């Protein structure tokens, strides 16, 4: 088993153990039967099929179009290579995520991520099955791997998973650090650089009148810097009182997993800020 895979398993299982100990991993507040099914199917399909298929598919297409460039970037400086992944994968995911909170049809694919009325590592890969298959950043990562940067991707994806798993967990690792005044300057930099529980939980807040909620912003995945750069950041160092979506129709299990193949989400189903007064605003 590759060392990167071992590291990823260790990270995920480590946070799982924390939640099991601190906040009951398998029984969250307001959890429904469908929640567990959506989460299990999403992660199994993504890791077992979608992500490998997209990465290998992108490399195969690149090989057909430009076979002469296979491995062309294998000697690239490691910092330049990391920069390419941050721009072509992470920044592109920021824009994909932002688009999902802008266009109703794409929001239908992303809404399962917000249907849960709790935060947890269980949400990291919770989305409609088509959401990741269409994600530009994964396809571009496949191209970079074809160009010879697979060795960088192996380390990059470990760091990315560490950050996003920590940002979704309901065991907020940043909360005790905010309480230490001498760490405030350090945390000022950290919270503007990577996604933290505080900034990402804001994106999952349920109610617009909750000052910690920022549903149409805080879209960053690994880097929160993209929100700072593109004007969608909200930093409060606090956490929403509740999570989920408000003022939207209920969705079935089939709609969550495979819309538009199963079920039909009503046309009025739009990102929260478009549904009317009282809906949550800004954040991702």
mmCIF file of N, CA and C in Angstrom, residues 57-184:
data_model
loop_
_atom_site.group_PDB
_atom_site.id
_atom_site.type_symbol
_atom_site.label_atom_id
_atom_site.label_comp_id
_atom_site.label_asym_id
_atom_site.label_seq_id
_atom_site.Cartn_x
_atom_site.Cartn_y
_atom_site.Cartn_z
ATOM 1 N N UNK A 57 -8.745 8.680 -16.563
ATOM 2 C CA UNK A 57 -9.381 9.140 -17.800
ATOM 3 C C UNK A 57 -8.741 10.402 -18.329
ATOM 4 N N UNK A 58 -8.446 11.343 -17.435
ATOM 5 C CA UNK A 58 -7.798 12.593 -17.858
ATOM 6 C C UNK A 58 -6.415 12.312 -18.436
ATOM 7 N N UNK A 59 -5.672 11.418 -17.787
ATOM 8 C CA UNK A 59 -4.340 11.060 -18.280
ATOM 9 C C UNK A 59 -4.434 10.373 -19.639
ATOM 10 N N UNK A 60 -5.446 9.529 -19.818
ATOM 11 C CA UNK A 60 -5.618 8.829 -21.093
ATOM 12 C C UNK A 60 -5.944 9.808 -22.222
ATOM 13 N N UNK A 61 -6.820 10.760 -21.933
ATOM 14 C CA UNK A 61 -7.179 11.766 -22.940
ATOM 15 C C UNK A 61 -5.957 12.625 -23.290
ATOM 16 N N UNK A 62 -5.208 13.010 -22.252
ATOM 17 C CA UNK A 62 -3.998 13.803 -22.490
ATOM 18 C C UNK A 62 -3.000 13.025 -23.347
ATOM 19 N N UNK A 63 -2.920 11.712 -23.108
ATOM 20 C CA UNK A 63 -2.016 10.880 -23.887
ATOM 21 C C UNK A 63 -2.406 10.795 -25.349
ATOM 22 N N UNK A 64 -3.701 10.809 -25.615
ATOM 23 C CA UNK A 64 -4.180 10.771 -26.995
ATOM 24 C C UNK A 64 -3.944 12.095 -27.705
ATOM 25 N N UNK A 65 -4.132 13.194 -26.964
ATOM 26 C CA UNK A 65 -3.997 14.523 -27.560
ATOM 27 C C UNK A 65 -2.535 14.945 -27.701
ATOM 28 N N UNK A 66 -1.742 14.679 -26.672
ATOM 29 C CA UNK A 66 -0.341 15.151 -26.679
ATOM 30 C C UNK A 66 0.588 14.077 -26.114
ATOM 31 N N UNK A 67 0.759 12.969 -26.827
ATOM 32 C CA UNK A 67 1.606 11.888 -26.311
ATOM 33 C C UNK A 67 3.058 12.306 -26.087
ATOM 34 N N UNK A 68 3.501 13.325 -26.825
ATOM 35 C CA UNK A 68 4.890 13.775 -26.705
ATOM 36 C C UNK A 68 5.189 14.481 -25.385
ATOM 37 N N UNK A 69 4.137 14.844 -24.632
ATOM 38 C CA UNK A 69 4.344 15.587 -23.388
ATOM 39 C C UNK A 69 4.241 14.727 -22.134
ATOM 40 N N UNK A 70 4.105 13.423 -22.294
ATOM 41 C CA UNK A 70 4.038 12.553 -21.130
ATOM 42 C C UNK A 70 5.315 12.681 -20.292
ATOM 43 N N UNK A 71 5.146 13.015 -19.013
ATOM 44 C CA UNK A 71 6.287 13.165 -18.114
ATOM 45 C C UNK A 71 7.106 14.429 -18.336
ATOM 46 N N UNK A 72 6.582 15.371 -19.120
ATOM 47 C CA UNK A 72 7.349 16.573 -19.482
ATOM 48 C C UNK A 72 7.711 17.445 -18.281
ATOM 49 N N UNK A 73 6.921 17.370 -17.193
ATOM 50 C CA UNK A 73 7.173 18.224 -16.029
ATOM 51 C C UNK A 73 7.798 17.458 -14.864
ATOM 52 N N UNK A 74 8.270 16.249 -15.123
ATOM 53 C CA UNK A 74 8.790 15.410 -14.033
ATOM 54 C C UNK A 74 9.978 16.029 -13.306
ATOM 55 N N UNK A 75 10.714 16.904 -13.960
ATOM 56 C CA UNK A 75 11.873 17.538 -13.322
ATOM 57 C C UNK A 75 11.581 18.914 -12.772
ATOM 58 N N UNK A 76 10.297 19.303 -12.721
ATOM 59 C CA UNK A 76 9.920 20.639 -12.261
ATOM 60 C C UNK A 76 10.230 20.815 -10.777
ATOM 61 N N UNK A 77 10.628 22.030 -10.410
ATOM 62 C CA UNK A 77 10.874 22.358 -9.013
ATOM 63 C C UNK A 77 9.638 22.041 -8.175
ATOM 64 N N UNK A 78 9.833 21.439 -7.005
ATOM 65 C CA UNK A 78 8.716 20.968 -6.194
ATOM 66 C C UNK A 78 7.766 22.094 -5.795
ATOM 67 N N UNK A 79 8.294 23.287 -5.535
ATOM 68 C CA UNK A 79 7.427 24.402 -5.140
ATOM 69 C C UNK A 79 6.580 24.886 -6.318
ATOM 70 N N UNK A 80 7.174 24.868 -7.499
ATOM 71 C CA UNK A 80 6.413 25.227 -8.702
ATOM 72 C C UNK A 80 5.333 24.184 -8.961
ATOM 73 N N UNK A 81 5.662 22.903 -8.731
ATOM 74 C CA UNK A 81 4.696 21.827 -8.934
ATOM 75 C C UNK A 81 3.527 21.953 -7.957
ATOM 76 N N UNK A 82 3.831 22.242 -6.691
ATOM 77 C CA UNK A 82 2.771 22.435 -5.692
ATOM 78 C C UNK A 82 1.900 23.618 -6.095
ATOM 79 N N UNK A 83 2.527 24.679 -6.609
ATOM 80 C CA UNK A 83 1.782 25.846 -7.064
ATOM 81 C C UNK A 83 0.797 25.496 -8.168
ATOM 82 N N UNK A 84 1.208 24.605 -9.073
ATOM 83 C CA UNK A 84 0.309 24.191 -10.155
ATOM 84 C C UNK A 84 -0.913 23.463 -9.605
ATOM 85 N N UNK A 85 -0.702 22.595 -8.626
ATOM 86 C CA UNK A 85 -1.839 21.884 -8.030
ATOM 87 C C UNK A 85 -2.742 22.841 -7.255
ATOM 88 N N UNK A 86 -2.148 23.803 -6.564
ATOM 89 C CA UNK A 86 -2.959 24.758 -5.808
ATOM 90 C C UNK A 86 -3.839 25.588 -6.737
ATOM 91 N N UNK A 87 -3.311 25.922 -7.908
ATOM 92 C CA UNK A 87 -4.077 26.736 -8.857
ATOM 93 C C UNK A 87 -5.055 25.890 -9.665
ATOM 94 N N UNK A 88 -4.563 24.801 -10.260
ATOM 95 C CA UNK A 88 -5.391 24.014 -11.173
ATOM 96 C C UNK A 88 -6.338 23.043 -10.455
ATOM 97 N N UNK A 89 -6.019 22.683 -9.233
ATOM 98 C CA UNK A 89 -6.938 21.828 -8.467
ATOM 99 C C UNK A 89 -7.684 22.643 -7.415
ATOM 100 N N UNK A 90 -6.957 23.246 -6.479
ATOM 101 C CA UNK A 90 -7.625 23.873 -5.338
ATOM 102 C C UNK A 90 -8.364 25.159 -5.715
ATOM 103 N N UNK A 91 -7.747 26.015 -6.510
ATOM 104 C CA UNK A 91 -8.442 27.240 -6.907
ATOM 105 C C UNK A 91 -9.618 26.915 -7.815
ATOM 106 N N UNK A 92 -9.441 25.938 -8.697
ATOM 107 C CA UNK A 92 -10.552 25.539 -9.559
ATOM 108 C C UNK A 92 -11.696 24.950 -8.743
ATOM 109 N N UNK A 93 -11.362 24.245 -7.656
ATOM 110 C CA UNK A 93 -12.416 23.711 -6.799
ATOM 111 C C UNK A 93 -13.149 24.841 -6.079
ATOM 112 N N UNK A 94 -12.422 25.889 -5.730
ATOM 113 C CA UNK A 94 -13.070 27.070 -5.143
ATOM 114 C C UNK A 94 -14.134 27.599 -6.094
ATOM 115 N N UNK A 95 -13.780 27.776 -7.379
ATOM 116 C CA UNK A 95 -14.730 28.330 -8.353
ATOM 117 C C UNK A 95 -15.866 27.350 -8.645
ATOM 118 N N UNK A 96 -15.562 26.055 -8.649
ATOM 119 C CA UNK A 96 -16.600 25.040 -8.840
ATOM 120 C C UNK A 96 -17.592 25.084 -7.671
ATOM 121 N N UNK A 97 -17.060 25.184 -6.466
ATOM 122 C CA UNK A 97 -17.895 25.262 -5.266
ATOM 123 C C UNK A 97 -18.726 26.546 -5.288
ATOM 124 N N UNK A 98 -18.106 27.627 -5.661
ATOM 125 C CA UNK A 98 -18.822 28.909 -5.733
ATOM 126 C C UNK A 98 -19.926 28.846 -6.784
ATOM 127 N N UNK A 99 -19.631 28.200 -7.913
ATOM 128 C CA UNK A 99 -20.648 28.040 -8.953
ATOM 129 C C UNK A 99 -21.815 27.199 -8.458
ATOM 130 N N UNK A 100 -21.513 26.215 -7.602
ATOM 131 C CA UNK A 100 -22.564 25.349 -7.067
ATOM 132 C C UNK A 100 -23.525 26.113 -6.171
ATOM 133 N N UNK A 101 -23.090 27.246 -5.647
ATOM 134 C CA UNK A 101 -23.969 28.082 -4.825
ATOM 135 C C UNK A 101 -24.515 29.266 -5.623
ATOM 136 N N UNK A 102 -24.334 29.202 -6.943
ATOM 137 C CA UNK A 102 -24.804 30.266 -7.823
ATOM 138 C C UNK A 102 -25.836 29.761 -8.824
ATOM 139 N N UNK A 103 -25.581 28.582 -9.409
ATOM 140 C CA UNK A 103 -26.455 28.039 -10.444
ATOM 141 C C UNK A 103 -27.327 26.922 -9.866
ATOM 142 N N UNK A 104 -28.658 27.072 -9.922
ATOM 143 C CA UNK A 104 -29.567 26.101 -9.301
ATOM 144 C C UNK A 104 -29.340 24.653 -9.727
ATOM 145 N N UNK A 105 -29.073 24.408 -11.020
ATOM 146 C CA UNK A 105 -28.903 23.020 -11.459
ATOM 147 C C UNK A 105 -27.671 22.385 -10.831
ATOM 148 N N UNK A 106 -26.600 23.169 -10.664
ATOM 149 C CA UNK A 106 -25.387 22.637 -10.041
ATOM 150 C C UNK A 106 -25.574 22.524 -8.527
ATOM 151 N N UNK A 107 -26.367 23.429 -7.967
ATOM 152 C CA UNK A 107 -26.658 23.347 -6.538
ATOM 153 C C UNK A 107 -27.405 22.053 -6.208
ATOM 154 N N UNK A 108 -28.232 21.570 -7.144
ATOM 155 C CA UNK A 108 -28.939 20.315 -6.924
ATOM 156 C C UNK A 108 -27.957 19.156 -6.725
ATOM 157 N N UNK A 109 -26.777 19.237 -7.333
ATOM 158 C CA UNK A 109 -25.754 18.207 -7.180
ATOM 159 C C UNK A 109 -24.967 18.389 -5.879
ATOM 160 N N UNK A 110 -24.930 19.611 -5.381
ATOM 161 C CA UNK A 110 -24.132 19.912 -4.195
ATOM 162 C C UNK A 110 -24.953 19.941 -2.916
ATOM 163 N N UNK A 111 -26.249 20.108 -3.052
ATOM 164 C CA UNK A 111 -27.090 20.273 -1.864
ATOM 165 C C UNK A 111 -26.975 19.125 -0.858
ATOM 166 N N UNK A 112 -26.775 17.854 -1.268
ATOM 167 C CA UNK A 112 -26.627 16.791 -0.265
ATOM 168 C C UNK A 112 -25.535 17.082 0.765
ATOM 169 N N UNK A 113 -24.520 17.836 0.370
ATOM 170 C CA UNK A 113 -23.442 18.185 1.285
ATOM 171 C C UNK A 113 -23.954 19.058 2.425
ATOM 172 N N UNK A 114 -25.017 19.814 2.145
ATOM 173 C CA UNK A 114 -25.565 20.738 3.144
ATOM 174 C C UNK A 114 -26.840 20.228 3.807
ATOM 175 N N UNK A 115 -27.364 19.118 3.332
ATOM 176 C CA UNK A 115 -28.588 18.594 3.930
ATOM 177 C C UNK A 115 -28.379 18.133 5.363
ATOM 178 N N UNK A 116 -27.179 17.678 5.677
ATOM 179 C CA UNK A 116 -26.901 17.198 7.033
ATOM 180 C C UNK A 116 -27.053 18.345 8.033
ATOM 181 N N UNK A 117 -27.702 18.056 9.151
ATOM 182 C CA UNK A 117 -27.908 19.085 10.174
ATOM 183 C C UNK A 117 -26.870 18.964 11.281
ATOM 184 N N UNK A 118 -25.669 18.656 10.877
ATOM 185 C CA UNK A 118 -24.543 18.509 11.807
ATOM 186 C C UNK A 118 -23.257 18.649 11.015
ATOM 187 N N UNK A 119 -22.158 18.863 11.725
ATOM 188 C CA UNK A 119 -20.835 18.851 11.111
ATOM 189 C C UNK A 119 -20.133 17.565 11.520
ATOM 190 N N UNK A 120 -19.316 17.038 10.628
ATOM 191 C CA UNK A 120 -18.614 15.790 10.918
ATOM 192 C C UNK A 120 -17.669 15.472 9.765
ATOM 193 N N UNK A 121 -16.677 14.638 10.037
ATOM 194 C CA UNK A 121 -15.819 14.158 8.957
ATOM 195 C C UNK A 121 -16.634 13.343 7.959
ATOM 196 N N UNK A 122 -17.790 12.899 8.369
ATOM 197 C CA UNK A 122 -18.664 12.137 7.472
ATOM 198 C C UNK A 122 -19.113 12.965 6.270
ATOM 199 N N UNK A 123 -19.035 14.297 6.368
ATOM 200 C CA UNK A 123 -19.510 15.165 5.298
ATOM 201 C C UNK A 123 -18.451 15.465 4.239
ATOM 202 N N UNK A 124 -17.201 15.114 4.504
ATOM 203 C CA UNK A 124 -16.100 15.521 3.625
ATOM 204 C C UNK A 124 -16.395 15.216 2.160
ATOM 205 N N UNK A 125 -16.872 14.017 1.864
ATOM 206 C CA UNK A 125 -17.136 13.634 0.471
ATOM 207 C C UNK A 125 -18.618 13.383 0.214
ATOM 208 N N UNK A 126 -19.471 13.988 1.015
ATOM 209 C CA UNK A 126 -20.916 13.813 0.837
ATOM 210 C C UNK A 126 -21.424 14.770 -0.239
ATOM 211 N N UNK A 127 -21.733 14.242 -1.403
ATOM 212 C CA UNK A 127 -22.291 15.013 -2.505
ATOM 213 C C UNK A 127 -23.026 14.066 -3.443
ATOM 214 N N UNK A 128 -23.805 14.624 -4.348
ATOM 215 C CA UNK A 128 -24.408 13.852 -5.422
ATOM 216 C C UNK A 128 -23.299 13.131 -6.186
ATOM 217 N N UNK A 129 -23.568 11.928 -6.680
ATOM 218 C CA UNK A 129 -22.543 11.115 -7.324
ATOM 219 C C UNK A 129 -21.953 11.757 -8.579
ATOM 220 N N UNK A 130 -22.690 12.696 -9.193
ATOM 221 C CA UNK A 130 -22.198 13.343 -10.407
ATOM 222 C C UNK A 130 -21.355 14.586 -10.110
ATOM 223 N N UNK A 131 -21.412 15.066 -8.882
ATOM 224 C CA UNK A 131 -20.740 16.318 -8.524
ATOM 225 C C UNK A 131 -19.230 16.225 -8.741
ATOM 226 N N UNK A 132 -18.613 15.155 -8.259
ATOM 227 C CA UNK A 132 -17.162 15.027 -8.392
ATOM 228 C C UNK A 132 -16.747 14.576 -9.780
ATOM 229 N N UNK A 133 -17.599 13.825 -10.470
ATOM 230 C CA UNK A 133 -17.266 13.375 -11.825
ATOM 231 C C UNK A 133 -17.104 14.559 -12.767
ATOM 232 N N UNK A 134 -17.781 15.663 -12.459
ATOM 233 C CA UNK A 134 -17.736 16.855 -13.303
ATOM 234 C C UNK A 134 -16.742 17.890 -12.801
ATOM 235 N N UNK A 135 -16.122 17.656 -11.651
ATOM 236 C CA UNK A 135 -15.265 18.668 -11.032
ATOM 237 C C UNK A 135 -13.988 18.904 -11.854
ATOM 238 N N UNK A 136 -13.787 20.123 -12.363
ATOM 239 C CA UNK A 136 -12.625 20.408 -13.216
ATOM 240 C C UNK A 136 -11.283 20.123 -12.545
ATOM 241 N N UNK A 137 -11.176 20.401 -11.234
ATOM 242 C CA UNK A 137 -9.907 20.239 -10.545
ATOM 243 C C UNK A 137 -9.379 18.812 -10.571
ATOM 244 N N UNK A 138 -10.259 17.820 -10.495
ATOM 245 C CA UNK A 138 -9.812 16.424 -10.518
ATOM 246 C C UNK A 138 -9.305 16.070 -11.908
ATOM 247 N N UNK A 139 -10.002 16.534 -12.953
ATOM 248 C CA UNK A 139 -9.559 16.286 -14.328
ATOM 249 C C UNK A 139 -8.206 16.941 -14.590
ATOM 250 N N UNK A 140 -8.029 18.163 -14.106
ATOM 251 C CA UNK A 140 -6.756 18.853 -14.316
ATOM 252 C C UNK A 140 -5.636 18.200 -13.510
ATOM 253 N N UNK A 141 -5.963 17.653 -12.348
ATOM 254 C CA UNK A 141 -4.962 16.914 -11.576
ATOM 255 C C UNK A 141 -4.495 15.687 -12.351
ATOM 256 N N UNK A 142 -5.426 15.028 -13.033
ATOM 257 C CA UNK A 142 -5.068 13.882 -13.860
ATOM 258 C C UNK A 142 -4.103 14.257 -14.968
ATOM 259 N N UNK A 143 -4.306 15.440 -15.533
ATOM 260 C CA UNK A 143 -3.399 15.928 -16.584
ATOM 261 C C UNK A 143 -2.017 16.195 -16.001
ATOM 262 N N UNK A 144 -1.969 16.807 -14.819
ATOM 263 C CA UNK A 144 -0.684 17.079 -14.175
ATOM 264 C C UNK A 144 0.051 15.784 -13.825
ATOM 265 N N UNK A 145 -0.696 14.781 -13.430
ATOM 266 C CA UNK A 145 -0.086 13.476 -13.157
ATOM 267 C C UNK A 145 0.499 12.909 -14.445
ATOM 268 N N UNK A 146 -0.231 13.018 -15.536
ATOM 269 C CA UNK A 146 0.259 12.569 -16.849
ATOM 270 C C UNK A 146 1.544 13.298 -17.233
ATOM 271 N N UNK A 147 1.630 14.572 -16.859
ATOM 272 C CA UNK A 147 2.808 15.369 -17.190
ATOM 273 C C UNK A 147 4.002 15.069 -16.287
ATOM 274 N N UNK A 148 3.815 14.165 -15.336
ATOM 275 C CA UNK A 148 4.943 13.729 -14.528
ATOM 276 C C UNK A 148 4.941 14.191 -13.088
ATOM 277 N N UNK A 149 3.800 14.729 -12.611
ATOM 278 C CA UNK A 149 3.765 15.279 -11.259
ATOM 279 C C UNK A 149 3.002 14.395 -10.272
ATOM 280 N N UNK A 150 2.897 13.115 -10.578
ATOM 281 C CA UNK A 150 2.224 12.202 -9.669
ATOM 282 C C UNK A 150 2.899 12.135 -8.312
ATOM 283 N N UNK A 151 4.219 12.280 -8.280
ATOM 284 C CA UNK A 151 4.963 12.224 -7.017
ATOM 285 C C UNK A 151 4.608 13.396 -6.118
ATOM 286 N N UNK A 152 4.274 14.542 -6.711
ATOM 287 C CA UNK A 152 3.865 15.709 -5.934
ATOM 288 C C UNK A 152 2.408 15.546 -5.477
ATOM 289 N N UNK A 153 1.574 15.016 -6.349
ATOM 290 C CA UNK A 153 0.164 14.832 -6.020
ATOM 291 C C UNK A 153 -0.006 13.922 -4.806
ATOM 292 N N UNK A 154 0.860 12.917 -4.691
ATOM 293 C CA UNK A 154 0.779 11.969 -3.575
ATOM 294 C C UNK A 154 0.914 12.679 -2.230
ATOM 295 N N UNK A 155 1.788 13.685 -2.163
ATOM 296 C CA UNK A 155 1.944 14.448 -0.923
ATOM 297 C C UNK A 155 0.899 15.542 -0.792
ATOM 298 N N UNK A 156 0.577 16.182 -1.904
ATOM 299 C CA UNK A 156 -0.400 17.267 -1.918
ATOM 300 C C UNK A 156 -1.760 16.798 -1.412
ATOM 301 N N UNK A 157 -2.200 15.619 -1.875
ATOM 302 C CA UNK A 157 -3.529 15.143 -1.511
ATOM 303 C C UNK A 157 -3.603 14.776 -0.032
ATOM 304 N N UNK A 158 -2.484 14.376 0.567
ATOM 305 C CA UNK A 158 -2.455 14.072 1.994
ATOM 306 C C UNK A 158 -2.679 15.351 2.807
ATOM 307 N N UNK A 159 -1.957 16.410 2.439
ATOM 308 C CA UNK A 159 -2.105 17.692 3.139
ATOM 309 C C UNK A 159 -3.520 18.232 2.954
ATOM 310 N N UNK A 160 -4.035 18.116 1.740
ATOM 311 C CA UNK A 160 -5.376 18.615 1.458
ATOM 312 C C UNK A 160 -6.418 17.882 2.300
ATOM 313 N N UNK A 161 -6.309 16.564 2.377
ATOM 314 C CA UNK A 161 -7.265 15.802 3.169
ATOM 315 C C UNK A 161 -7.167 16.151 4.646
ATOM 316 N N UNK A 162 -5.951 16.390 5.127
ATOM 317 C CA UNK A 162 -5.766 16.771 6.531
ATOM 318 C C UNK A 162 -6.530 18.058 6.843
ATOM 319 N N UNK A 163 -6.411 19.040 5.956
ATOM 320 C CA UNK A 163 -7.063 20.335 6.175
ATOM 321 C C UNK A 163 -8.579 20.225 6.070
ATOM 322 N N UNK A 164 -9.080 19.589 5.005
ATOM 323 C CA UNK A 164 -10.532 19.576 4.819
ATOM 324 C C UNK A 164 -11.236 18.658 5.821
ATOM 325 N N UNK A 165 -10.562 17.598 6.244
ATOM 326 C CA UNK A 165 -11.158 16.738 7.276
ATOM 327 C C UNK A 165 -11.259 17.504 8.588
ATOM 328 N N UNK A 166 -10.199 18.223 8.937
ATOM 329 C CA UNK A 166 -10.226 19.035 10.150
ATOM 330 C C UNK A 166 -11.249 20.148 10.090
ATOM 331 N N UNK A 167 -11.468 20.692 8.890
ATOM 332 C CA UNK A 167 -12.421 21.800 8.732
ATOM 333 C C UNK A 167 -13.865 21.329 8.875
ATOM 334 N N UNK A 168 -14.150 20.074 8.513
ATOM 335 C CA UNK A 168 -15.514 19.553 8.614
ATOM 336 C C UNK A 168 -15.816 18.936 9.972
ATOM 337 N N UNK A 169 -14.799 18.517 10.683
ATOM 338 C CA UNK A 169 -15.022 17.824 11.948
ATOM 339 C C UNK A 169 -15.738 18.719 12.958
ATOM 340 N N UNK A 170 -16.598 18.103 13.768
ATOM 341 C CA UNK A 170 -17.252 18.885 14.821
ATOM 342 C C UNK A 170 -16.382 18.972 16.073
ATOM 343 N N UNK A 171 -15.205 18.375 16.029
ATOM 344 C CA UNK A 171 -14.205 18.586 17.076
ATOM 345 C C UNK A 171 -13.314 19.732 16.584
ATOM 346 N N UNK A 172 -13.689 20.950 16.937
ATOM 347 C CA UNK A 172 -13.045 22.151 16.393
ATOM 348 C C UNK A 172 -11.644 22.344 16.967
ATOM 349 N N UNK A 173 -10.631 21.988 16.182
ATOM 350 C CA UNK A 173 -9.249 22.071 16.681
ATOM 351 C C UNK A 173 -8.783 23.510 16.869
ATOM 352 N N UNK A 174 -9.426 24.462 16.175
ATOM 353 C CA UNK A 174 -8.974 25.850 16.267
ATOM 354 C C UNK A 174 -9.518 26.582 17.495
ATOM 355 N N UNK A 175 -10.597 26.086 18.071
ATOM 356 C CA UNK A 175 -11.247 26.788 19.187
ATOM 357 C C UNK A 175 -10.322 27.018 20.381
ATOM 358 N N UNK A 176 -9.609 26.006 20.872
ATOM 359 C CA UNK A 176 -8.708 26.248 22.008
ATOM 360 C C UNK A 176 -7.528 27.151 21.650
ATOM 361 N N UNK A 177 -7.151 27.194 20.375
ATOM 362 C CA UNK A 177 -6.040 28.052 19.956
ATOM 363 C C UNK A 177 -6.458 29.516 19.953
ATOM 364 N N UNK A 178 -7.723 29.797 19.610
ATOM 365 C CA UNK A 178 -8.217 31.171 19.654
ATOM 366 C C UNK A 178 -8.229 31.705 21.088
ATOM 367 N N UNK A 179 -8.361 30.819 22.037
ATOM 368 C CA UNK A 179 -8.443 31.231 23.446
ATOM 369 C C UNK A 179 -7.094 31.689 24.002
ATOM 370 N N UNK A 180 -6.020 31.378 23.320
ATOM 371 C CA UNK A 180 -4.678 31.769 23.774
ATOM 372 C C UNK A 180 -4.271 33.068 23.089
ATOM 373 N N UNK A 181 -4.255 34.148 23.828
ATOM 374 C CA UNK A 181 -3.997 35.465 23.247
ATOM 375 C C UNK A 181 -2.648 35.553 22.547
ATOM 376 N N UNK A 182 -1.654 34.866 23.077
ATOM 377 C CA UNK A 182 -0.328 34.957 22.482
ATOM 378 C C UNK A 182 -0.266 34.277 21.113
ATOM 379 N N UNK A 183 -1.273 33.430 20.814
ATOM 380 C CA UNK A 183 -1.330 32.775 19.514
ATOM 381 C C UNK A 183 -2.163 33.557 18.493
ATOM 382 N N UNK A 184 -2.765 34.636 18.932
ATOM 383 C CA UNK A 184 -3.664 35.382 18.054
ATOM 384 C C UNK A 184 -3.019 35.810 16.733
#
